[in-house]
Short mmCIF file of C-alpha atoms in Angstrom, two decimals:
data_model
loop_
_atom_site.label_atom_id
_atom_site.label_comp_id
_atom_site.label_asym_id
_atom_site.label_seq_id
_atom_site.Cartn_x
_atom_site.Cartn_y
_atom_site.Cartn_z
CA PRO A 1 41.65 108.30 106.38
CA PRO A 2 39.24 106.02 106.74
CA TYR A 3 42.38 103.75 107.42
CA GLY A 4 44.96 103.80 110.08
CA PHE A 5 47.39 101.95 112.09
CA TYR A 6 48.77 101.41 115.24
CA TRP A 7 52.25 100.55 116.57
CA PHE A 8 52.70 98.57 119.53
CA ARG A 9 55.70 98.19 121.49
CA LEU A 10 55.99 95.22 124.12
CA ALA A 11 57.94 96.04 127.70
CA ALA A 12 58.37 94.01 130.42
CA ASP A 13 58.54 97.08 132.77
CA SER A 14 56.91 100.20 131.60
CA ASP A 15 54.41 102.85 133.52
CA GLY A 16 51.17 102.54 132.43
CA PRO A 17 48.99 105.38 130.88
CA THR A 18 47.80 107.84 133.45
CA TRP A 19 44.04 106.62 133.11
CA HIS A 20 45.23 103.03 134.03
CA SER A 21 44.35 101.37 137.13
CA ASP A 22 45.30 98.05 138.22
CA ALA A 23 42.10 95.72 138.86
CA PRO A 24 41.84 95.18 142.73
CA GLU A 25 43.28 92.07 143.59
CA PRO A 26 40.42 89.64 144.61
CA MET A 27 39.87 87.39 147.49
CA PRO A 28 42.05 84.52 147.52
CA GLU A 29 38.99 82.37 148.72
CA TYR A 30 35.49 83.36 149.63
CA THR A 31 33.64 82.90 153.04
CA THR A 32 30.01 81.95 152.55
CA PHE A 33 27.42 83.44 155.09
CA VAL A 34 24.00 82.14 155.30
CA LEU A 35 21.54 84.98 155.79
CA ARG A 36 17.85 85.48 156.52
CA GLY A 37 17.63 89.21 155.73
CA GLY A 38 20.16 91.75 154.48
CA PRO A 39 23.97 92.42 154.51
CA GLU A 40 23.65 93.92 158.45
CA GLU A 41 23.33 90.26 159.60
CA ILE A 42 27.05 89.78 159.22
CA THR A 43 26.69 91.69 162.93
CA ASN A 44 24.64 89.36 164.29
CA PRO A 45 26.70 86.79 166.73
CA ALA A 46 26.69 84.18 164.68
CA HIS A 47 28.90 85.67 161.95
CA ARG A 48 30.25 88.58 163.42
CA THR A 49 33.48 86.62 164.84
CA LEU A 50 34.35 85.35 161.52
CA PHE A 51 33.30 88.18 159.65
CA GLU A 52 35.87 90.19 162.03
CA THR A 53 39.02 88.15 162.19
CA ASP A 54 39.03 86.41 158.83
CA VAL A 55 37.24 88.44 156.13
CA VAL A 56 38.00 92.08 156.89
CA PRO A 57 41.56 92.07 157.61
CA THR A 58 42.41 90.01 154.49
CA TRP A 59 40.07 92.53 152.39
CA LEU A 60 41.31 95.60 153.62
CA THR A 61 45.08 94.79 153.37
CA LYS A 62 44.23 94.48 149.54
CA ARG A 63 42.63 97.77 149.46
CA ARG A 64 44.89 100.93 148.03
CA TRP A 65 42.95 103.01 150.62
CA PHE A 66 44.08 101.16 153.60
CA ALA A 67 46.80 103.10 155.37
CA ALA A 68 48.67 100.01 157.44
CA LYS A 69 49.51 97.19 155.19
CA ASP A 70 53.29 96.92 156.10
CA GLN A 71 52.00 96.41 159.89
CA LYS A 72 50.67 93.49 161.59
CA LEU A 73 46.86 94.00 162.14
CA GLY A 74 45.65 93.25 165.70
CA ARG A 75 41.97 92.91 166.60
CA VAL A 76 39.18 94.38 164.19
CA HIS A 77 35.70 95.21 165.08
CA VAL A 78 32.69 96.89 163.61
CA THR A 79 32.02 100.29 165.76
CA MET A 80 28.90 101.53 163.70
CA ALA A 81 26.43 99.60 161.78
CA ALA A 82 23.11 101.07 159.93
CA GLN A 83 20.63 99.74 157.45
CA LEU A 84 19.69 101.31 154.21
CA GLY A 85 17.75 100.75 150.94
CA LYS A 86 14.08 100.04 150.31
CA GLY A 87 14.89 96.39 151.04
CA ARG A 88 17.12 97.02 153.71
CA GLU A 89 19.68 95.28 151.10
CA LEU A 90 22.30 97.96 151.76
CA ALA A 91 24.45 98.58 155.16
CA LEU A 92 26.83 101.18 156.18
CA LEU A 93 29.70 99.88 158.52
CA ALA A 94 32.44 101.43 159.99
CA VAL A 95 35.30 99.22 161.51
CA GLU A 96 38.34 99.64 163.84
CA VAL A 97 41.39 98.02 162.89
CA GLY A 98 44.31 97.66 165.89
CA HIS A 99 47.82 97.47 164.69
CA PRO A 100 51.39 98.36 166.33
CA GLY A 101 51.37 102.11 165.44
CA GLY A 102 47.94 102.26 167.06
CA ALA A 103 44.22 102.07 165.75
CA ALA A 104 42.26 103.58 163.28
CA ARG A 105 38.45 103.53 161.65
CA TYR A 106 37.24 102.83 158.22
CA LEU A 107 34.05 103.13 156.38
CA LEU A 108 32.77 99.91 154.82
CA PRO A 109 29.50 100.14 153.35
CA LEU A 110 28.17 96.74 151.93
CA GLY A 111 25.64 95.27 149.51
CA ILE A 112 24.79 92.14 148.00
CA THR A 113 24.64 91.28 144.49
CA TRP A 114 22.55 88.20 143.84
CA ASP A 115 23.68 85.34 141.24
CA ASP A 116 20.26 85.77 139.04
CA GLN A 117 20.64 89.34 138.39
CA PRO A 118 22.79 91.16 135.66
CA ALA A 119 26.19 92.22 137.53
CA LEU A 120 29.18 94.76 136.62
CA ALA A 121 32.74 93.69 136.91
CA MET A 122 33.41 95.97 140.01
CA PRO A 123 31.09 93.96 142.36
CA GLN A 124 32.93 90.99 142.06
CA GLN A 125 36.50 92.87 142.20
CA LEU A 126 35.51 94.22 145.28
CA ALA A 127 33.61 91.20 147.03
CA LEU A 128 34.36 90.17 150.43
CA ALA A 129 32.61 87.18 150.83
CA ARG A 130 29.81 84.88 149.43
CA VAL A 131 26.18 84.78 151.05
CA ARG A 132 23.08 82.26 150.61
CA ARG A 133 19.53 83.33 151.46
CA GLY A 134 17.49 80.29 151.29
CA ARG A 135 18.03 79.35 147.42
CA ARG A 136 19.53 82.32 146.24
CA THR A 137 23.31 82.91 146.27
CA GLY A 138 25.28 86.10 145.73
CA THR A 139 28.10 87.91 146.90
CA LEU A 140 28.55 90.48 149.56
CA THR A 141 30.57 93.61 148.28
CA ASP A 142 31.43 96.79 148.81
CA GLY A 143 28.27 98.76 148.56
CA TYR A 144 30.75 101.71 146.63
CA ALA A 145 30.51 99.24 143.62
CA LEU A 146 26.63 99.13 143.99
CA GLY A 147 24.92 102.12 142.02
CA GLU A 148 21.83 101.59 143.93
CA PHE A 149 23.98 102.21 147.22
CA HIS A 150 24.37 105.66 145.64
CA TYR A 151 20.79 106.51 144.94
CA ALA A 152 19.91 105.32 148.63
CA LEU A 153 22.26 107.47 149.94
CA LEU A 154 20.88 110.39 147.60
CA ALA A 155 17.52 109.86 148.59
CA LEU A 156 18.42 109.70 152.36
CA LEU A 157 20.18 113.04 151.63
CA ARG A 158 17.12 114.54 150.23
CA GLU A 159 14.86 113.67 152.87
CA GLY A 160 17.46 114.79 155.56
CA ALA A 161 17.18 111.46 157.71
CA GLU A 162 18.24 109.81 160.38
CA VAL A 163 19.02 106.62 160.51
CA PRO A 164 19.61 104.15 163.88
CA ALA A 165 23.38 102.88 163.65
CA GLY A 166 24.14 100.73 167.12
CA ASP A 167 25.02 103.35 169.82
CA GLY A 168 24.26 106.89 167.62
CA HIS A 169 22.76 107.62 163.94
CA VAL A 170 23.85 108.24 160.92
CA ILE A 171 22.57 111.64 159.93
CA PHE A 172 21.98 112.92 156.20
CA ARG A 173 22.29 116.70 156.04
CA PRO A 174 21.38 118.27 152.85
CA THR A 175 21.93 121.94 151.78
CA GLU A 176 19.61 124.35 150.46
CA GLY A 177 20.87 123.97 147.20
CA LEU A 178 20.40 120.51 146.92
CA ALA A 179 16.82 120.50 146.25
CA THR A 180 17.51 122.85 143.03
CA VAL A 181 19.28 120.05 141.52
CA GLU A 182 17.23 117.38 139.32
CA ILE A 183 18.99 114.29 138.97
CA ASP A 184 17.82 111.37 135.88
CA PRO A 185 18.02 108.23 137.01
CA THR A 186 18.43 106.46 133.93
CA VAL A 187 22.23 108.16 133.55
CA ALA A 188 24.17 105.54 134.85
CA ILE A 189 26.61 106.71 137.30
CA ARG A 190 30.47 107.07 136.76
CA TRP A 191 33.09 105.33 139.26
CA LEU A 192 36.00 107.60 139.29
CA SER A 193 38.05 105.12 141.17
CA ALA A 194 37.50 102.31 143.42
CA GLU A 195 41.12 102.35 144.89
CA GLN A 196 42.33 105.95 145.65
CA SER A 197 42.30 107.18 149.39
CA ASN A 198 38.62 108.35 149.25
CA SER A 199 36.23 106.73 147.08
CA SER A 200 33.80 109.19 144.55
CA VAL A 201 31.41 108.70 141.96
CA ILE A 202 29.80 111.32 139.71
CA ILE A 203 25.58 110.94 139.48
CA ASP A 204 24.01 112.38 136.36
CA HIS A 205 27.14 114.33 135.65
CA LYS A 206 25.62 116.62 138.30
CA LEU A 207 27.09 115.47 141.61
CA VAL A 208 29.90 114.11 143.05
CA LEU A 209 29.54 112.04 146.23
CA LYS A 210 32.57 111.27 147.98
CA LEU A 211 32.69 108.92 150.57
CA PHE A 212 35.65 109.19 153.34
CA ARG A 213 37.45 105.95 153.68
CA ARG A 214 39.55 106.63 156.61
CA LEU A 215 37.51 108.04 159.47
CA ALA A 216 38.22 110.98 162.09
CA PRO A 217 36.11 112.01 164.81
CA GLY A 218 35.59 115.78 164.57
CA GLU A 219 35.14 118.44 161.40
CA HIS A 220 36.51 117.16 158.15
CA PRO A 221 38.42 119.87 156.31
CA GLU A 222 36.92 119.14 153.10
CA ALA A 223 33.19 119.47 154.39
CA GLU A 224 33.98 122.27 156.24
CA MET A 225 35.98 124.23 153.78
CA GLY A 226 33.16 123.16 151.04
CA ARG A 227 30.61 124.49 153.31
CA GLU A 228 32.55 127.83 154.17
CA LEU A 229 33.14 128.76 150.67
CA THR A 230 29.79 128.03 149.37
CA ALA A 231 28.56 130.22 151.97
CA ARG A 232 30.87 133.12 151.00
CA GLY A 233 30.00 132.45 147.30
CA PHE A 234 33.79 131.61 145.98
CA ALA A 235 32.52 130.34 142.56
CA ASN A 236 35.98 128.31 141.53
CA ALA A 237 35.62 125.42 144.20
CA ALA A 238 32.51 122.76 144.00
CA PRO A 239 29.30 123.63 145.91
CA LEU A 240 28.55 122.11 148.99
CA TYR A 241 25.00 119.92 148.63
CA GLY A 242 25.44 117.93 151.80
CA GLU A 243 26.94 115.98 154.54
CA ILE A 244 26.61 112.47 155.83
CA LEU A 245 28.15 111.90 159.15
CA HIS A 246 27.86 109.78 162.36
CA ARG A 247 26.68 111.18 165.70
CA GLY A 248 27.44 108.88 168.65
CA GLU A 249 25.39 108.99 172.01
CA ALA A 250 27.91 111.21 173.53
CA GLY A 251 27.33 113.65 170.51
CA GLU A 252 31.00 113.18 169.09
CA GLN A 253 30.31 113.51 165.02
CA THR A 254 32.37 111.70 162.14
CA VAL A 255 31.66 112.84 158.76
CA LEU A 256 31.42 110.12 156.44
CA ALA A 257 30.49 111.07 152.98
CA ILE A 258 29.87 114.75 151.22
CA LEU A 259 27.80 115.59 148.20
CA GLN A 260 29.54 118.13 145.86
CA GLY A 261 28.54 119.88 142.62
CA TYR A 262 30.16 118.40 139.55
CA ILE A 263 32.38 120.55 137.70
CA ALA A 264 32.30 119.54 133.84
CA GLY A 265 35.97 120.24 132.17
CA GLU A 266 38.75 119.22 130.69
CA GLY A 267 40.40 117.10 133.86
CA ASP A 268 42.67 118.26 136.60
CA ALA A 269 45.29 120.68 135.82
CA TRP A 270 48.08 117.69 136.52
CA GLU A 271 47.08 115.63 133.31
CA TRP A 272 46.03 119.03 131.14
CA SER A 273 49.60 120.36 132.03
CA MET A 274 51.46 116.96 130.53
CA ALA A 275 49.17 117.14 127.12
CA PHE A 276 49.73 120.51 126.73
CA LEU A 277 53.56 120.48 127.26
CA ASP A 278 53.47 117.42 124.82
CA ARG A 279 51.66 119.92 122.04
CA ALA A 280 53.95 122.71 122.75
CA VAL A 281 57.14 120.71 121.86
CA ASP A 282 55.18 119.20 118.71
CA ASP A 283 54.33 122.45 117.81
CA MET A 284 57.59 124.21 118.19
CA GLN A 285 58.70 121.59 115.53
CA ARG A 286 56.19 121.35 113.12
CA ARG A 287 55.70 125.22 112.74
CA GLU A 288 58.94 126.42 113.70
CA ALA A 289 57.02 128.59 116.40
CA SER A 290 59.24 129.84 119.60
CA ALA A 291 58.38 129.03 122.97
CA GLU A 292 56.90 132.24 123.73
CA ASP A 293 54.51 131.65 121.01
CA VAL A 294 53.57 127.75 122.19
CA LEU A 295 53.23 129.01 125.98
CA GLY A 296 50.51 131.53 125.47
CA GLN A 297 47.76 129.70 126.17
CA TYR A 298 49.60 128.00 129.51
CA GLU A 299 50.58 131.67 130.72
CA ALA A 300 46.87 132.89 130.65
CA PHE A 301 46.18 129.70 132.64
CA ALA A 302 48.64 130.00 135.12
CA ARG A 303 47.47 133.77 135.57
CA ASN A 304 43.83 132.62 136.10
CA LEU A 305 45.04 129.87 138.55
CA GLY A 306 47.05 132.37 140.84
CA GLN A 307 43.76 134.61 140.57
CA ARG A 308 41.71 132.10 141.84
CA LEU A 309 44.08 131.32 144.56
CA GLY A 310 44.59 134.78 145.61
CA GLU A 311 40.72 135.31 145.71
CA MET A 312 40.11 132.34 147.92
CA HIS A 313 42.50 133.49 150.26
CA ALA A 314 41.08 136.91 150.45
CA ILE A 315 37.53 135.24 151.10
CA LEU A 316 39.23 133.13 153.99
CA ALA A 317 40.73 136.35 155.45
CA GLN A 318 37.66 138.25 156.13
CA PRO A 319 36.71 138.36 159.81
CA SER A 320 34.10 135.43 160.50
CA ASP A 321 32.19 134.89 163.64
CA ASN A 322 33.40 131.08 163.07
CA PRO A 323 36.54 130.52 165.26
CA ALA A 324 37.40 127.82 162.80
CA PHE A 325 37.66 130.51 160.29
CA ALA A 326 38.59 133.76 161.95
CA PRO A 327 41.77 135.22 160.94
CA ALA A 328 44.93 135.59 163.31
CA GLU A 329 48.42 136.32 163.20
CA ALA A 330 51.49 134.46 163.59
CA GLY A 331 52.59 134.87 167.10
CA ALA A 332 55.13 132.68 169.28
CA ALA A 333 53.44 129.37 169.08
CA GLN A 334 52.73 129.55 165.33
CA LEU A 335 56.50 130.20 165.03
CA ARG A 336 57.16 127.05 167.72
CA GLN A 337 54.74 125.20 165.41
CA TRP A 338 56.65 126.20 162.41
CA ARG A 339 60.36 125.29 163.44
CA ASP A 340 59.12 122.00 164.70
CA ARG A 341 57.50 121.01 161.28
CA ILE A 342 59.98 122.52 158.65
CA LEU A 343 63.13 121.85 160.85
CA GLY A 344 61.66 118.25 161.31
CA ARG A 345 60.92 117.76 157.73
CA THR A 346 63.87 119.25 156.19
CA THR A 347 66.81 117.21 158.86
CA ASP A 348 64.93 114.31 158.19
CA ALA A 349 65.15 114.56 154.78
CA LEU A 350 68.88 115.44 154.86
CA ASP A 351 69.44 112.71 157.13
CA ARG A 352 67.63 109.98 155.06
CA LEU A 353 69.88 111.50 151.79
CA SER A 354 72.90 111.08 153.53
CA GLU A 355 72.29 107.35 154.64
CA ARG A 356 71.35 106.59 151.43
CA ARG A 357 74.09 108.55 149.66
CA ASP A 358 76.28 105.60 148.22
CA SER A 359 73.31 103.96 147.18
CA LEU A 360 72.23 106.96 144.78
CA SER A 361 73.04 107.39 141.27
CA GLU A 362 76.04 109.44 139.84
CA ALA A 363 74.07 112.43 139.07
CA GLU A 364 72.16 112.45 142.01
CA ARG A 365 75.14 111.63 144.22
CA ALA A 366 76.42 114.86 142.84
CA LEU A 367 73.64 116.99 143.62
CA ALA A 368 73.82 115.39 147.12
CA ASP A 369 77.23 116.37 147.95
CA ARG A 370 76.19 119.59 147.00
CA LEU A 371 73.70 120.06 149.53
CA LEU A 372 74.44 117.98 152.41
CA PRO A 373 77.72 120.43 153.52
CA ARG A 374 75.34 123.12 153.73
CA ARG A 375 73.12 121.24 156.33
CA ALA A 376 74.39 123.82 159.36
CA ALA A 377 73.86 126.95 157.42
CA LEU A 378 70.62 125.76 155.52
CA LEU A 379 69.14 125.09 159.22
CA LYS A 380 70.33 128.53 160.56
CA ALA A 381 69.07 130.29 157.35
CA LEU A 382 65.44 128.55 158.25
CA LEU A 383 65.29 130.01 161.39
CA ARG A 384 65.98 133.31 160.28
CA LEU A 385 62.81 132.76 157.59
CA ILE A 386 60.68 131.76 160.31
CA ALA A 387 61.64 134.71 162.52
CA ALA A 388 60.55 136.84 159.86
CA GLY A 389 57.36 135.32 159.49
CA LYS A 390 56.40 137.05 162.95
CA ASP A 391 53.05 138.52 162.68
CA GLY A 392 52.35 137.38 159.27
CA PRO A 393 48.48 136.61 158.49
CA LEU A 394 47.47 133.29 159.37
CA HIS A 395 44.13 131.93 158.24
CA ARG A 396 42.12 128.60 156.51
CA ILE A 397 44.13 127.44 153.58
CA HIS A 398 43.84 124.50 150.96
CA GLY A 399 46.98 122.87 152.97
CA ASP A 400 47.95 120.19 149.98
CA PHE A 401 47.88 122.25 146.93
CA HIS A 402 49.41 121.01 143.58
CA LEU A 403 48.14 120.93 140.08
CA GLY A 404 46.24 117.84 140.58
CA GLN A 405 44.09 119.79 143.03
CA VAL A 406 42.80 121.75 140.08
CA LEU A 407 40.11 121.38 137.73
CA VAL A 408 40.57 122.88 134.39
CA ALA A 409 37.36 124.35 132.76
CA SER A 410 37.46 126.28 129.74
CA GLY A 411 40.94 127.63 130.77
CA ASP A 412 39.71 128.82 133.90
CA ALA A 413 40.83 127.18 137.58
CA VAL A 414 38.65 125.36 139.91
CA ILE A 415 40.27 124.29 143.53
CA ILE A 416 38.92 120.95 144.92
CA ASP A 417 39.92 118.53 147.29
CA PHE A 418 40.50 120.35 150.62
CA GLU A 419 41.73 117.48 152.83
CA GLY A 420 44.97 118.75 153.60
CA GLU A 421 47.77 116.08 153.45
CA PRO A 422 45.97 112.90 154.25
CA ALA A 423 48.74 111.56 156.40
CA GLN A 424 48.33 114.44 158.95
CA PRO A 425 46.22 114.24 162.33
CA LEU A 426 42.91 116.07 161.45
CA ALA A 427 43.46 119.04 163.86
CA GLU A 428 47.02 119.95 162.22
CA ARG A 429 44.75 119.79 158.41
CA ARG A 430 42.36 122.22 159.78
CA ALA A 431 44.75 124.66 161.57
CA LYS A 432 45.27 128.31 160.24
CA ASP A 433 48.84 128.58 158.46
CA SER A 434 50.21 131.21 156.18
CA PRO A 435 48.85 131.91 152.60
CA TRP A 436 52.46 131.11 150.88
CA ARG A 437 52.16 127.62 152.03
CA ASP A 438 49.49 127.10 149.26
CA VAL A 439 51.54 129.13 146.67
CA ALA A 440 54.63 127.22 147.43
CA GLY A 441 52.73 123.95 147.00
CA ILE A 442 51.87 125.00 143.48
CA LEU A 443 55.05 126.43 142.22
CA ARG A 444 56.85 122.89 143.47
CA SER A 445 53.95 120.88 141.34
CA LEU A 446 55.00 123.42 138.27
CA ASP A 447 58.78 122.29 138.65
CA TYR A 448 57.29 118.49 138.88
CA ALA A 449 55.11 119.11 135.85
CA LEU A 450 58.32 119.56 133.35
CA ALA A 451 60.10 116.93 135.42
CA ALA A 452 57.42 114.46 134.67
CA ARG A 453 56.94 115.52 130.83
CA GLN A 454 60.53 115.04 130.35
CA ARG A 455 60.82 111.66 132.16
CA ALA A 456 57.81 110.44 130.09
CA GLY A 457 59.70 111.02 126.79
CA VAL A 458 59.59 114.09 124.53
CA THR A 459 59.81 113.91 120.53
CA SER A 460 62.39 116.58 120.66
CA ARG A 461 64.97 116.95 123.70
CA GLU A 462 66.32 120.10 122.19
CA ALA A 463 62.94 121.51 121.75
CA PHE A 464 62.01 120.86 124.86
CA ASP A 465 64.73 121.95 126.66
CA VAL A 466 64.23 125.51 125.07
CA MET A 467 60.62 125.42 126.07
CA ALA A 468 61.15 124.39 129.46
CA ALA A 469 63.66 127.14 129.88
CA ASP A 470 60.88 129.36 128.66
CA PHE A 471 58.36 128.14 131.15
CA ALA A 472 60.55 127.88 133.95
CA SER A 473 61.18 131.56 133.92
CA ARG A 474 57.69 133.14 132.78
CA ILE A 475 55.21 130.77 133.88
CA PRO A 476 55.77 130.73 138.02
CA ALA A 477 56.54 134.20 137.32
CA ALA A 478 52.75 134.80 135.82
CA LEU A 479 50.80 133.17 138.31
CA LEU A 480 52.80 134.85 141.39
CA GLU A 481 51.88 138.54 139.55
CA ALA A 482 48.14 137.22 139.33
CA TYR A 483 48.15 135.59 142.85
CA ARG A 484 49.64 139.33 144.39
CA ALA A 485 47.00 141.36 142.65
CA ALA A 486 44.05 139.30 143.89
CA ALA A 487 45.13 138.44 147.47
CA PRO A 488 44.99 140.70 150.53
CA ASP A 489 47.20 143.48 149.98
CA SER A 490 50.50 143.04 151.79
CA ALA A 491 51.47 145.10 154.66
CA ASP A 492 55.19 143.59 154.67
CA PRO A 493 56.45 142.77 151.13
CA ALA A 494 59.99 141.26 152.71
CA ARG A 495 57.83 139.09 155.17
CA ASP A 496 56.14 137.49 152.36
CA ALA A 497 59.06 136.99 149.91
CA ALA A 498 60.83 135.44 153.15
CA LEU A 499 57.59 133.07 154.14
CA LEU A 500 57.26 132.09 150.20
CA GLU A 501 61.03 130.88 150.50
CA LEU A 502 60.81 129.10 153.73
CA PHE A 503 57.69 127.32 152.33
CA LEU A 504 59.39 126.41 149.16
CA ILE A 505 62.02 124.80 151.27
CA GLU A 506 59.85 122.62 153.15
CA LYS A 507 58.04 121.63 150.52
CA ALA A 508 61.14 120.26 148.71
CA SER A 509 62.29 118.77 151.63
CA TYR A 510 59.12 116.78 152.02
CA GLU A 511 58.97 115.46 148.37
CA VAL A 512 62.67 114.53 148.98
CA GLY A 513 61.79 112.55 152.07
CA TYR A 514 58.74 111.05 149.74
CA GLU A 515 60.57 110.03 146.78
CA LEU A 516 63.38 108.49 148.87
CA GLY A 517 60.99 106.43 150.48
CA ASN A 518 58.40 105.80 147.60
CA ARG A 519 59.63 106.50 144.30
CA PRO A 520 63.64 106.77 144.28
CA ASP A 521 64.11 107.21 140.51
CA TRP A 522 62.08 110.48 140.89
CA LEU A 523 64.72 111.93 143.33
CA ALA A 524 66.58 114.06 141.35
CA VAL A 525 63.67 116.18 140.95
CA PRO A 526 63.06 117.53 144.23
CA LEU A 527 66.73 117.19 145.06
CA GLY A 528 67.44 119.56 142.02
CA GLY A 529 64.75 121.63 143.12
CA LEU A 530 65.90 121.83 146.88
CA LEU A 531 69.44 122.28 145.68
CA ALA A 532 68.40 125.33 143.59
CA LEU A 533 66.55 126.79 146.66
CA VAL A 534 68.82 126.37 149.23
CA GLU A 535 71.84 127.66 147.13
CA THR A 536 70.02 130.78 146.28
CA LEU A 537 69.15 131.13 150.03
CA LEU A 538 72.74 130.83 150.76
CA ASP A 539 74.14 132.98 147.96
CA GLY A 540 78.01 133.69 149.02
CA GLU A 541 77.86 131.38 151.84
CA ALA A 542 80.60 128.86 151.79
CA PRO A 543 79.83 124.95 152.33
CA GLU A 544 81.05 123.87 155.60
#
């Protein structure tokens, strides 16, 4: 001090830092619309055909949250349009996109940034078209990029307003808690990311407004779970302050956005874990500390995480007059559902692994060659585990639980993002399931955390290996112990053990299939995990 230095390395191909996101790819050439009023005029006959056939399809394929990039798009048409804002300069649209795999609806807010006003970079990055009104020119952009759009939604939520939207209304439904939250409009809005599966902003470090990009009719699990957990007083989830939904003429409802409380903390548990494991290895080297010493803080966090998950499950297991939250037991129908889902995922992973065997690395091929001959015995054992789950408790669960769905706040754990697996149908994401599915998800995520830290590089491989071995034996055990203490008392520990083993194998099989299709260089992580689980399950049984 006061001097320092930076050391740079140029790399042609390297992973960027975790906080980095690529700037959205701009449109190659902008269409210009001549307007008399606001952006809702885009849906008028004079502009609608061009907007639906040329502008929207090109723009959608550049968005990360658009799920049909690899398919040829069919007809695109606007299914909903509502005018918002004091000057009606904002609009809330839904567009339906046809493709060979079916059709899907997406939320598309619109706004205009005029050239004679200061503008941020994001409205330009997310622009759809150019506009002209009289002598004034500007850009038609995703309303998400505009601070005034979010404040307009917040104002309408406070009013409990209903806004006409073609064949229905957009309904702004606040909770009682919203009236107690005071917002300073001079504090800048913080955009979390424009290119995630959903689009969220932080308002005055007190509220989070989340727009659901892909729309589906019916109750949304994020809104539903937030409403229920808030009502039941679960403090370790973000409180729900409001919902924005569209109600059609026939009464069908689609949730468009939710407003939640902002949780201040140290980031999500995945990134926190990466930083912690880095420090742990450095501490072992600098202070010659043992792995037991450096992992104490993480063990305490793991216990808190297990306790909070158990407390949430205990709340969700309570009797309820709401049929969507009334607990149940695993009967024949649930066992069939588990059989179809879990055996389907496992056989798919093994089939794809077999097809790709010759293209795998030597180390991956060795793992595959130990796993694939056990296919028949594995599927038979899975049927045995499923049968053991008969009469087990079922209730609403998180459904997609991993370290990225947890916020770290002063060492405690706050559970977020109750959407379930985004690729699954809404009915399945809202279905009751065994609580051990959530436990399996977080245990697999701990395994991934160690692998990810190792892949990113460590200062000492020897110190990391010692620490990783201690982590793998202590941390999951601590989480499980705390979970069992907080969760409802078990009537059948043997059934619980069978279900945990079942869902661990399901999760690892899903991961193998995912990595084969999306990140082949990560395959060794879930493949090694799945092999270890299978060999433990089939201990003593010889491969075919």
